[in-house]
PDB file of C-alpha atoms and ligand atoms in Angstrom:
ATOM      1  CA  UNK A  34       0.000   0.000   0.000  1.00 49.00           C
ATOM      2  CA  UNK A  35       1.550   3.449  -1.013  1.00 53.00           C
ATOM      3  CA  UNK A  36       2.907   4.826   2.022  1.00 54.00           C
ATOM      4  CA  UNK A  37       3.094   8.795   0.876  1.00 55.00           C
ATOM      5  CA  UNK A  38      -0.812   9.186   0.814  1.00 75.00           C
ATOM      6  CA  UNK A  39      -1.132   7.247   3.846  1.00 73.00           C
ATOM      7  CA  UNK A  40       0.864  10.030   5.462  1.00 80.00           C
ATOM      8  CA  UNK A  41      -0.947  13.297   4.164  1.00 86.00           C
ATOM      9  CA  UNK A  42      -3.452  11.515   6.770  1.00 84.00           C
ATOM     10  CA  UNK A  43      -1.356  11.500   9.340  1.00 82.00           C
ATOM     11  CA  UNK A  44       0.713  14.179   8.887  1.00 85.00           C
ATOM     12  CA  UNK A  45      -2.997  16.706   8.876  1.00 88.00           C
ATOM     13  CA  UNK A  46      -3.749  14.606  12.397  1.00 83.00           C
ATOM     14  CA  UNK A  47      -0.622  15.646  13.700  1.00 84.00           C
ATOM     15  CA  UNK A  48      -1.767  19.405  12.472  1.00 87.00           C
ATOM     16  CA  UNK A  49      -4.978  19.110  14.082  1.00 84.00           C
ATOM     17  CA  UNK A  50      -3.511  17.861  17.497  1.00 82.00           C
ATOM     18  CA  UNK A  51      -1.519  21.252  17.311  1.00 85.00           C
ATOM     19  CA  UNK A  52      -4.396  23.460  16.767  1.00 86.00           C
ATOM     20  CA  UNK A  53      -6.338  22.095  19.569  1.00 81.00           C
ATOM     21  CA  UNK A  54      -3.309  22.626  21.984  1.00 82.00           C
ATOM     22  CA  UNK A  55      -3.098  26.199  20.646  1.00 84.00           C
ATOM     23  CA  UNK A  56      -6.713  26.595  21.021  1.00 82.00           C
ATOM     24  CA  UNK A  57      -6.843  25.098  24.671  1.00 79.00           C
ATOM     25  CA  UNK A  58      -3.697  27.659  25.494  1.00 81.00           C
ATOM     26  CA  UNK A  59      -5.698  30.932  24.397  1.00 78.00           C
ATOM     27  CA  UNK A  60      -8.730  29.251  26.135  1.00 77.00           C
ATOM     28  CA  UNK A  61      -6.381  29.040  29.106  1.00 76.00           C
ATOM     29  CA  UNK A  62      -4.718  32.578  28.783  1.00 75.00           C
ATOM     30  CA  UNK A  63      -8.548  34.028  29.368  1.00 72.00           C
ATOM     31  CA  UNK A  64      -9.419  31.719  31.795  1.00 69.00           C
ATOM     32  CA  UNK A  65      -6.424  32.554  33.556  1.00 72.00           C
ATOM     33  CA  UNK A  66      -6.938  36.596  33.379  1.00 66.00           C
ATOM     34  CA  UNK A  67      -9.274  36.412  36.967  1.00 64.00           C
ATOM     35  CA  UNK A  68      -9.387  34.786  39.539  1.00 63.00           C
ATOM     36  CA  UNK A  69     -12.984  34.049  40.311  1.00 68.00           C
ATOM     37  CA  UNK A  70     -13.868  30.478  41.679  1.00 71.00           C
ATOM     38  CA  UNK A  71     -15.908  29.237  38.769  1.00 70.00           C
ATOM     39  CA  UNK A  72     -13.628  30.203  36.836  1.00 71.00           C
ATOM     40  CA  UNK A  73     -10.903  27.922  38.137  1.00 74.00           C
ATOM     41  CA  UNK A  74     -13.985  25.151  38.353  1.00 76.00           C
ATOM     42  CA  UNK A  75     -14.584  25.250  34.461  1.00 75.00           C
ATOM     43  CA  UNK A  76     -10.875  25.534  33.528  1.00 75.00           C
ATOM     44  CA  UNK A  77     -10.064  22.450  35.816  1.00 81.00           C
ATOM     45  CA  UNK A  78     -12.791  20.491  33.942  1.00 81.00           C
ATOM     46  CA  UNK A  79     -11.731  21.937  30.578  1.00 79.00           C
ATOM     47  CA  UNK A  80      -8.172  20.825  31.617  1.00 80.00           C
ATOM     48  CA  UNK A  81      -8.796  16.856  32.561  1.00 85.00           C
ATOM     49  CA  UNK A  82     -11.259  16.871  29.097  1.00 82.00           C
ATOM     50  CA  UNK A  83      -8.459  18.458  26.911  1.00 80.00           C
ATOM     51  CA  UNK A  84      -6.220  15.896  28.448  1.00 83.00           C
ATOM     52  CA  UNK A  85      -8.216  12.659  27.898  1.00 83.00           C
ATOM     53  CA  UNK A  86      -8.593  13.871  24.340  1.00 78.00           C
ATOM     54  CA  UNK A  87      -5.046  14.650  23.608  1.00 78.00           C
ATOM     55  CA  UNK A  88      -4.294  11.187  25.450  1.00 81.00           C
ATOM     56  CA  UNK A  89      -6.509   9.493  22.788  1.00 75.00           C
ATOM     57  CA  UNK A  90      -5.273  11.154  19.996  1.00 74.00           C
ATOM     58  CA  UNK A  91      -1.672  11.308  20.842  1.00 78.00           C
ATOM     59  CA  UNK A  92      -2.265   7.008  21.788  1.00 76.00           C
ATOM     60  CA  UNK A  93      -4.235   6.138  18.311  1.00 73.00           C
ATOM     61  CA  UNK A  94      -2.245   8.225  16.087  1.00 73.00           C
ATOM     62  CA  UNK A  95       1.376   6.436  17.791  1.00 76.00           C
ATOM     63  CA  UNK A  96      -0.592   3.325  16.815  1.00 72.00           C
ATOM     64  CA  UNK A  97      -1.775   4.007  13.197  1.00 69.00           C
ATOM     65  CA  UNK A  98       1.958   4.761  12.492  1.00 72.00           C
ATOM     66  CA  UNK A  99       3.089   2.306  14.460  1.00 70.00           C
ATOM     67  CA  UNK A 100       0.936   0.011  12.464  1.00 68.00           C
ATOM     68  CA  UNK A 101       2.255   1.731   8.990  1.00 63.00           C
ATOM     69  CA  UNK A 102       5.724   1.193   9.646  1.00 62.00           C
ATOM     70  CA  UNK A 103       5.695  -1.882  11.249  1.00 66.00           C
ATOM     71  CA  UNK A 104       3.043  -3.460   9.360  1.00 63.00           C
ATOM     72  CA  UNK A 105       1.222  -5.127  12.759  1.00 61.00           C
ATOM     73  CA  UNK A 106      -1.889  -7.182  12.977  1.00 62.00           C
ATOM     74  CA  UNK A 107      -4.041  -6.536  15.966  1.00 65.00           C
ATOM     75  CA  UNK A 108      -7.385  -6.305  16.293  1.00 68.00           C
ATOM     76  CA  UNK A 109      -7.076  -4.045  19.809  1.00 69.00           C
ATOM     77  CA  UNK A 110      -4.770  -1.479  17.611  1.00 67.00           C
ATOM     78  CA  UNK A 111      -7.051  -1.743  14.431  1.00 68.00           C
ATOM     79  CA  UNK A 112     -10.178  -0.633  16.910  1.00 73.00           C
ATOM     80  CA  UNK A 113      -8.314   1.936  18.201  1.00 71.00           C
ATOM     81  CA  UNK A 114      -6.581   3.350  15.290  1.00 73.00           C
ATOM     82  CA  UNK A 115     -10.270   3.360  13.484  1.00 77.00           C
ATOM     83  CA  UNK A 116     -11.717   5.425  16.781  1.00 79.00           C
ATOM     84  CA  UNK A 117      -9.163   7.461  15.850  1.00 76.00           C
ATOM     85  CA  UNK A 118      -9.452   8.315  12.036  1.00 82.00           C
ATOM     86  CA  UNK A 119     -12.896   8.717  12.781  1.00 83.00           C
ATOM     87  CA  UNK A 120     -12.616  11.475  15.356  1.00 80.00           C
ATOM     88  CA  UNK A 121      -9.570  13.116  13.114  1.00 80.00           C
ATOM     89  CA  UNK A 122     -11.675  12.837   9.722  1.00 88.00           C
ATOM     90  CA  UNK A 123     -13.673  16.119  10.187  1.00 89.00           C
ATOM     91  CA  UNK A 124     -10.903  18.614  11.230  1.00 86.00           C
ATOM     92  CA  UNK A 125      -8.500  16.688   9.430  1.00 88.00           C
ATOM     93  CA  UNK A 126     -10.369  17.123   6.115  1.00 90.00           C
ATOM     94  CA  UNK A 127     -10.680  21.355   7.447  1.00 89.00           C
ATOM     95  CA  UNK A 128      -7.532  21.836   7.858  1.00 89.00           C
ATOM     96  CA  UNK A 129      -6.114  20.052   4.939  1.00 91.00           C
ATOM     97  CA  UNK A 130      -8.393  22.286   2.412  1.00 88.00           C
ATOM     98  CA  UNK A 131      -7.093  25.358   4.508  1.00 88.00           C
ATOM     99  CA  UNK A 132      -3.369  24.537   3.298  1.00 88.00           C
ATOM    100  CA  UNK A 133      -4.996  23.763  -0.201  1.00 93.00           C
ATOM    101  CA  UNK A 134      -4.761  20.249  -0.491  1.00 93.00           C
ATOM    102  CA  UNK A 135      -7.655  18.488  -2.363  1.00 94.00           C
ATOM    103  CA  UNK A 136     -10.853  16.990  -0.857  1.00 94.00           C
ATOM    104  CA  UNK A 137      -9.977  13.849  -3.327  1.00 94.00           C
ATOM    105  CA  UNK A 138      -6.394  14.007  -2.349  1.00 94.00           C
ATOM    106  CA  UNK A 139      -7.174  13.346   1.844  1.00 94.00           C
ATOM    107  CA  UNK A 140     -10.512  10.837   0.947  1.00 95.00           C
ATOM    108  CA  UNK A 141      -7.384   8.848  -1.070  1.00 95.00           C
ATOM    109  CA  UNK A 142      -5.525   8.990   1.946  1.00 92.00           C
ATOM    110  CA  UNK A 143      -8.158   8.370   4.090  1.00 92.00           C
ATOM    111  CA  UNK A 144      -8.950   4.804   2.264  1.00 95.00           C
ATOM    112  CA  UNK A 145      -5.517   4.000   2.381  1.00 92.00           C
ATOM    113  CA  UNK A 146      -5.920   4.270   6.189  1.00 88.00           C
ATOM    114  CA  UNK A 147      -8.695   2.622   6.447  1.00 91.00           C
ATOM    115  CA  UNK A 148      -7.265  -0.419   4.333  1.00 92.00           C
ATOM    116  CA  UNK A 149      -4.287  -0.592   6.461  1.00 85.00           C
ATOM    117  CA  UNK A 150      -6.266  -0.711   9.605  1.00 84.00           C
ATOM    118  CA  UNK A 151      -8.855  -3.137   7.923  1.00 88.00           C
ATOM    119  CA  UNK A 152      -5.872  -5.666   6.983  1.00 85.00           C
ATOM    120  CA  UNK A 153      -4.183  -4.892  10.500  1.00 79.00           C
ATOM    121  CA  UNK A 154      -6.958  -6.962  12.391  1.00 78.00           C
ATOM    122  CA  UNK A 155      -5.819  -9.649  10.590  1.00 80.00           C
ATOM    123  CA  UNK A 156      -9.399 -11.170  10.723  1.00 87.00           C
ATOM    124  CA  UNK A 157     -10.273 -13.634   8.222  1.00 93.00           C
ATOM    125  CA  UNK A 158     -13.334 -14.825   6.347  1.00 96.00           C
ATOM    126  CA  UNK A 159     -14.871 -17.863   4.493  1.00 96.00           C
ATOM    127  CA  UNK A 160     -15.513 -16.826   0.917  1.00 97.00           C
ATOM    128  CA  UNK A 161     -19.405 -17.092   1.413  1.00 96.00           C
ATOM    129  CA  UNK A 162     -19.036 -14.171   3.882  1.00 97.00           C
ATOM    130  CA  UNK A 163     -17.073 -11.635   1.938  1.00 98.00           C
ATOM    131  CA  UNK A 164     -18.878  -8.772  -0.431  1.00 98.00           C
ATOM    132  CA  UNK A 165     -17.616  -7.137  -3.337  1.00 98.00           C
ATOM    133  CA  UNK A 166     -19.342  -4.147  -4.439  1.00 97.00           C
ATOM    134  CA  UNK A 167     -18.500  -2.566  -7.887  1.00 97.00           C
ATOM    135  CA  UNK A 168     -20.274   0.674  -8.909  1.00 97.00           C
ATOM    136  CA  UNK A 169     -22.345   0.278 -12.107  1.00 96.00           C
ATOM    137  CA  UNK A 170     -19.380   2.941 -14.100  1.00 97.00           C
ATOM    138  CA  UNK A 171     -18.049   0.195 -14.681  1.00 97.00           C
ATOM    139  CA  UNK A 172     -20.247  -1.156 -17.018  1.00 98.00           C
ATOM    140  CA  UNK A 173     -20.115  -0.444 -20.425  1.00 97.00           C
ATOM    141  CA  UNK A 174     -22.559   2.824 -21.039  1.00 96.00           C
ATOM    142  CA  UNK A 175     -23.629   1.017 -24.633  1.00 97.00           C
ATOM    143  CA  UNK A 176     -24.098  -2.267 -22.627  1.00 97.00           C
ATOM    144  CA  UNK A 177     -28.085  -3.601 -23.083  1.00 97.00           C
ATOM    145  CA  UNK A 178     -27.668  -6.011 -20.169  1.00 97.00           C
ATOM    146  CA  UNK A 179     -29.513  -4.998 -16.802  1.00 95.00           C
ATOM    147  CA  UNK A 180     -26.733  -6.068 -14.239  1.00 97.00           C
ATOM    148  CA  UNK A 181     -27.586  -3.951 -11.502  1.00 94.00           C
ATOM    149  CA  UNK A 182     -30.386  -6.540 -11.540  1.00 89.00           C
ATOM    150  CA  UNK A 183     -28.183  -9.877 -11.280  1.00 95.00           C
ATOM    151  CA  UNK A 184     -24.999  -9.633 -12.003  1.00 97.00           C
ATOM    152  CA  UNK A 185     -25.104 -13.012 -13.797  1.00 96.00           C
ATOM    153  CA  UNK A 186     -27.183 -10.820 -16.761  1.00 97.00           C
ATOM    154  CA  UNK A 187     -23.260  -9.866 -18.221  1.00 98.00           C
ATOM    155  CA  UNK A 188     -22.804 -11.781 -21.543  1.00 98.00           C
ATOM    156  CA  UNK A 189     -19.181 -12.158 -20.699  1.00 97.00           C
ATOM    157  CA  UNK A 190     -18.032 -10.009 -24.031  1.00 97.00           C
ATOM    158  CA  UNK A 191     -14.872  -8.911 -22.063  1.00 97.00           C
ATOM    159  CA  UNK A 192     -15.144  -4.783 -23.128  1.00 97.00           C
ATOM    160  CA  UNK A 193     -15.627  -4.306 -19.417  1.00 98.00           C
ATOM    161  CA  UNK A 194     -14.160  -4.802 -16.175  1.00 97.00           C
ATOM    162  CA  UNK A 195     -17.501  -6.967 -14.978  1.00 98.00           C
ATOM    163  CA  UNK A 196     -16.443  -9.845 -16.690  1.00 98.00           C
ATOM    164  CA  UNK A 197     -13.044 -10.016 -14.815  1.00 98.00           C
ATOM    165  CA  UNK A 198     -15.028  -9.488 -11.569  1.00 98.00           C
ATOM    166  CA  UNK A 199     -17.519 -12.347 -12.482  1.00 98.00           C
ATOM    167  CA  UNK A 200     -14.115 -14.550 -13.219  1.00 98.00           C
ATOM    168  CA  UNK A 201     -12.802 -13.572  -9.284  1.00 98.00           C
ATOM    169  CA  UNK A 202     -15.891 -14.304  -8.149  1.00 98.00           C
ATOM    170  CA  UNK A 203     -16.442 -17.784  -9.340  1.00 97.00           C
ATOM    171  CA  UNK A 204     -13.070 -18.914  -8.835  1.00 97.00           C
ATOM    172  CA  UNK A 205     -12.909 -17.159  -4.899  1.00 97.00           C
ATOM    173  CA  UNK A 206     -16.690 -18.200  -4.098  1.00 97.00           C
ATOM    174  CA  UNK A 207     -17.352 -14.481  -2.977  1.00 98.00           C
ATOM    175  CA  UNK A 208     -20.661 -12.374  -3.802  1.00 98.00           C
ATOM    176  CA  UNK A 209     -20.428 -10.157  -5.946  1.00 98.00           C
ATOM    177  CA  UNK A 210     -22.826  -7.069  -7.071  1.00 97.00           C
ATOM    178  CA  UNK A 211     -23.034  -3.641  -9.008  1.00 97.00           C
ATOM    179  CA  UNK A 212     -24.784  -1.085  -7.650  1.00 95.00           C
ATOM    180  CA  UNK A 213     -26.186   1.620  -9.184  1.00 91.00           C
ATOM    181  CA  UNK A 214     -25.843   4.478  -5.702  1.00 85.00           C
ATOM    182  CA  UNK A 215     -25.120   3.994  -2.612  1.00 86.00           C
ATOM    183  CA  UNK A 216     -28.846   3.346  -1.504  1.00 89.00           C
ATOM    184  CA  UNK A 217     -28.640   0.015  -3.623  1.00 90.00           C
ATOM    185  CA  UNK A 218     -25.185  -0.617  -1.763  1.00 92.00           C
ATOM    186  CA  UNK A 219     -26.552  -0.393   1.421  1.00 91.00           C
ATOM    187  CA  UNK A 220     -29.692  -2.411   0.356  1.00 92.00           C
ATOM    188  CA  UNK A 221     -27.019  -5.307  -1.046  1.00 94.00           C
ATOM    189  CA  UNK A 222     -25.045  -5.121   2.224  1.00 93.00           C
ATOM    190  CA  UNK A 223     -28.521  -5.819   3.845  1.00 93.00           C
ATOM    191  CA  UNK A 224     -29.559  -8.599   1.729  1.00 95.00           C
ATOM    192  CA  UNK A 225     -26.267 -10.319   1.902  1.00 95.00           C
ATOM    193  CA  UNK A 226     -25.370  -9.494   5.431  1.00 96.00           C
ATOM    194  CA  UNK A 227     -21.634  -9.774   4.836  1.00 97.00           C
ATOM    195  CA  UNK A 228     -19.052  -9.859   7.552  1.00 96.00           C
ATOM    196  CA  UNK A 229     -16.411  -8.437   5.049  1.00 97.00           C
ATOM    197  CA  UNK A 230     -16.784  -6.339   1.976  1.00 97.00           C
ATOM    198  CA  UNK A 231     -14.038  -5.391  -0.831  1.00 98.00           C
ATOM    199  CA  UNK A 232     -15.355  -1.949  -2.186  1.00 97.00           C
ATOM    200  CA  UNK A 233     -14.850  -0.680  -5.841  1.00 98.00           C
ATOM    201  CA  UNK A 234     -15.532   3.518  -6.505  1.00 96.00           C
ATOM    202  CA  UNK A 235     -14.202   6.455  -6.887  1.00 96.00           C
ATOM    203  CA  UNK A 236     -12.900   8.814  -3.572  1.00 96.00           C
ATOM    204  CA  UNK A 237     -15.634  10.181  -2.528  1.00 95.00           C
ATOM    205  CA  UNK A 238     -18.324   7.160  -2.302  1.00 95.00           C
ATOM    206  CA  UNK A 239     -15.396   4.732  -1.357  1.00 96.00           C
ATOM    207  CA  UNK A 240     -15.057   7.384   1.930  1.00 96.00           C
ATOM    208  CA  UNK A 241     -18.840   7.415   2.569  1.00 94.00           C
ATOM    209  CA  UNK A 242     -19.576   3.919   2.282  1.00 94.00           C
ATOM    210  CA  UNK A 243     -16.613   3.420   4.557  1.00 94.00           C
ATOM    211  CA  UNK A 244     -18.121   5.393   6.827  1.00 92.00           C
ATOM    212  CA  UNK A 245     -21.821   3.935   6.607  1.00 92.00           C
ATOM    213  CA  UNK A 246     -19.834   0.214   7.195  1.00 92.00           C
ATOM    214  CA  UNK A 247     -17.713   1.182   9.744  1.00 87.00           C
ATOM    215  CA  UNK A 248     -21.233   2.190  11.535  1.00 87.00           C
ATOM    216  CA  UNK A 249     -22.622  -1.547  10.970  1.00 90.00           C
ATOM    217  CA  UNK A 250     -19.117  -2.633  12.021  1.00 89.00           C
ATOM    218  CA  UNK A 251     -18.351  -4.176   8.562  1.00 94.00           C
ATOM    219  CA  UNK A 252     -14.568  -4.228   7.816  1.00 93.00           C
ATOM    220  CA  UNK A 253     -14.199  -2.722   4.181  1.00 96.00           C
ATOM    221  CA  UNK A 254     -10.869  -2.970   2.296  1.00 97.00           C
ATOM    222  CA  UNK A 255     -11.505   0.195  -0.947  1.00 97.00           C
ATOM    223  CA  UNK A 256     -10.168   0.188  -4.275  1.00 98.00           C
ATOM    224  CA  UNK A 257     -10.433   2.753  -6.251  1.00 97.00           C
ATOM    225  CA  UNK A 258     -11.719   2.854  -9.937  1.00 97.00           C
ATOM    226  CA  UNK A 259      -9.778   4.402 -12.355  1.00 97.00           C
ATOM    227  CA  UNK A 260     -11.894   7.131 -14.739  1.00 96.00           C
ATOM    228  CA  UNK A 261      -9.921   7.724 -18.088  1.00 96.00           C
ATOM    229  CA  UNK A 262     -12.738   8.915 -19.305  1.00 95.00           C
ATOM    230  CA  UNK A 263     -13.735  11.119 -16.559  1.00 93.00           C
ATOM    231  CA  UNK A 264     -15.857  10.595 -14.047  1.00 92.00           C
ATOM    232  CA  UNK A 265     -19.163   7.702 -13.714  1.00 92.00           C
ATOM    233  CA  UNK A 266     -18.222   6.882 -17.379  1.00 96.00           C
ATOM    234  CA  UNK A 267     -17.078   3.356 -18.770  1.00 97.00           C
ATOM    235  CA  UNK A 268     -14.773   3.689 -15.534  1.00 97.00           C
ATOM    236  CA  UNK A 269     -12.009   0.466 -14.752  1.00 98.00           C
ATOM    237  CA  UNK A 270     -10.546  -1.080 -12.151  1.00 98.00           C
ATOM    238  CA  UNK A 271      -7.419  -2.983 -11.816  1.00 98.00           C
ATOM    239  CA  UNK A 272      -8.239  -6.729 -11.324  1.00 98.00           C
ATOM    240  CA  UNK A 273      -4.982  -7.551  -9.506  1.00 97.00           C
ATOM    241  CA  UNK A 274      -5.909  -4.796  -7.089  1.00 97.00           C
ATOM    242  CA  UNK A 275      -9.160  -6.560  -5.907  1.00 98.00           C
ATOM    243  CA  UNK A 276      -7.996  -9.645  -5.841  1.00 97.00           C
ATOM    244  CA  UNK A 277      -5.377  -8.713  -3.571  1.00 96.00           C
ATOM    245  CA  UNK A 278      -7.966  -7.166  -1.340  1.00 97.00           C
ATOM    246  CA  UNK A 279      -9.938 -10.624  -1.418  1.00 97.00           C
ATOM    247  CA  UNK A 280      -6.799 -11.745  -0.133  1.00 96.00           C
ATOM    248  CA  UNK A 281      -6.866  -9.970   2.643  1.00 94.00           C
ATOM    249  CA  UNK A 282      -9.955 -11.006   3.858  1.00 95.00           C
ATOM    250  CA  UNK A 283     -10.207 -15.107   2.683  1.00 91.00           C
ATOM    251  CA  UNK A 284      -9.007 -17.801   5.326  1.00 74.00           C
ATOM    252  CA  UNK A 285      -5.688 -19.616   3.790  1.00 70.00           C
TER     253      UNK A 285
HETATM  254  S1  SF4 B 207     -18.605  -7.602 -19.932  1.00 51.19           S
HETATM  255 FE1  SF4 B 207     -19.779  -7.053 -21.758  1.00 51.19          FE
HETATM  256  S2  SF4 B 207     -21.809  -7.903 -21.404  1.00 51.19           S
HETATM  257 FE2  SF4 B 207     -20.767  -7.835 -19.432  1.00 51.19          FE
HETATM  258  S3  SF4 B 207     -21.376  -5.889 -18.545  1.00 51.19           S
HETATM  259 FE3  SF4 B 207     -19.433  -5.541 -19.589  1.00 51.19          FE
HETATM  260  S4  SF4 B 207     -20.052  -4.811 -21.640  1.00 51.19           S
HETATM  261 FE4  SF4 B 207     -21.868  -5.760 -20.699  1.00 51.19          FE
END
């Protein structure tokens, strides 16, 4: 997994830990201007919550780089580290478009995270149990066949990436659907009840359907689709890539 864009992640965490210490000093230089009781009440309070925060985040973000260099698999570290993202995600994604770096650019990183904290765990899955859930881009756009349907509708003519999927799929045993938004992917993640699920699509709904996952506690290992010509349009995806991230997930 590319190490560089798994760093703009941490790197804007490390940013964000700053600012709230800055914050917490200026809220402590007021606080600090009088001497009225209450006022040392709330600033005692704000003092033990600022440090249980900074505790947290200072604890999961040791871990996720911990976990990037050192490559470890533990489920206690993966929960933490993913507590952690989580919390991070909003003020990391804030303060990364105030130095001018791209929303796309920190969802990328963001999935590489998440994939590194997915495969971390270590946990593994019978082939029955896994997902994979391709947007329906991929698809040829002059393709008759209704595959958001069944899947098993694709005539196999090879001019898209479905047919390499349906090959995977037969020869792993996993599911495997197209969906046409993310209301369909949630309503496939429903009907199949997976424990695992290997995500194709682009930044943005890789990052929400993370998200939406991570709230059903379903692990989700993203790869993104490539668009060379432009976005939701006859989109690809590299077949090693998802096979690899099957890999992750099946028992040996
Ligand atoms: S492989 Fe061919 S038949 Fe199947 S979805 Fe793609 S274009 Fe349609």
């Amino acid at each position: 997994m590319n190490k560089g864009k798994k760093r703009l992640f941490i790197l804007l965490g490390m940013a964000t830990v700053l600012l709230y210490c800055l914050v917490f000093a200026v809220i402590w230089l007021i606080m600090t201007s009088e001497s009225a009781f209450w006022r040392h009440v709330i600033l005692i309070g704000l003092m033990a919550a600022f440090v249980v925060l900074m505790l947290q985040m200072v604890l999961g973000l040791s871990c996720l780089i911990f976990g990037l260099l050192r490559g470890v698999e533990s489920p206690a570290l993966q929960k933490l580290g993913r507590n952690i993202v989580e919390l991070f995600y909003p003020m990391v994604m804030r303060i990364g478009q105030l130095f001018g770096i791209s929303k796309e650019e920190i969802e990328d990183s963001y999935i590489k995270i998440n994939n590194q904290i997915t495969v971390s765990s270590g946990q593994k899955y019978q082939p029955e149990e896994i997902l994979v859930l391709a947007p329906h881009c991929l698809q040829r756009a002059d393709c008759p066949y209704k595959i958001t349907m069944d899947v098993h509708n694709c005539h196999r003519c090879g001019r898209c990436s479905v047919d390499g999927l349906l090959c995977i799929a037969e020869e792993t045993g996993v599911h495997f659907v197209v969906a046409s938004g993310g209301t369909f992917a949630r309503k496939f993640a429903q009907e199949y009840q997976p424990k695992a699920i290997v995500a194709i699509a682009c930044e943005r709904d890789l990052t929400s359907g993370i998200k939406d996952m991570h709230m059903q506690h379903i692990p989700v290992v993203g790869v993104l689709n490539e668009r060379p010509n432009g976005p939701c349009h006859n989109t690809t995806v590299q077949l090693c890539k998802v096979r690899q991230a099957i890999n992750y997930f099946m028992k040996e």
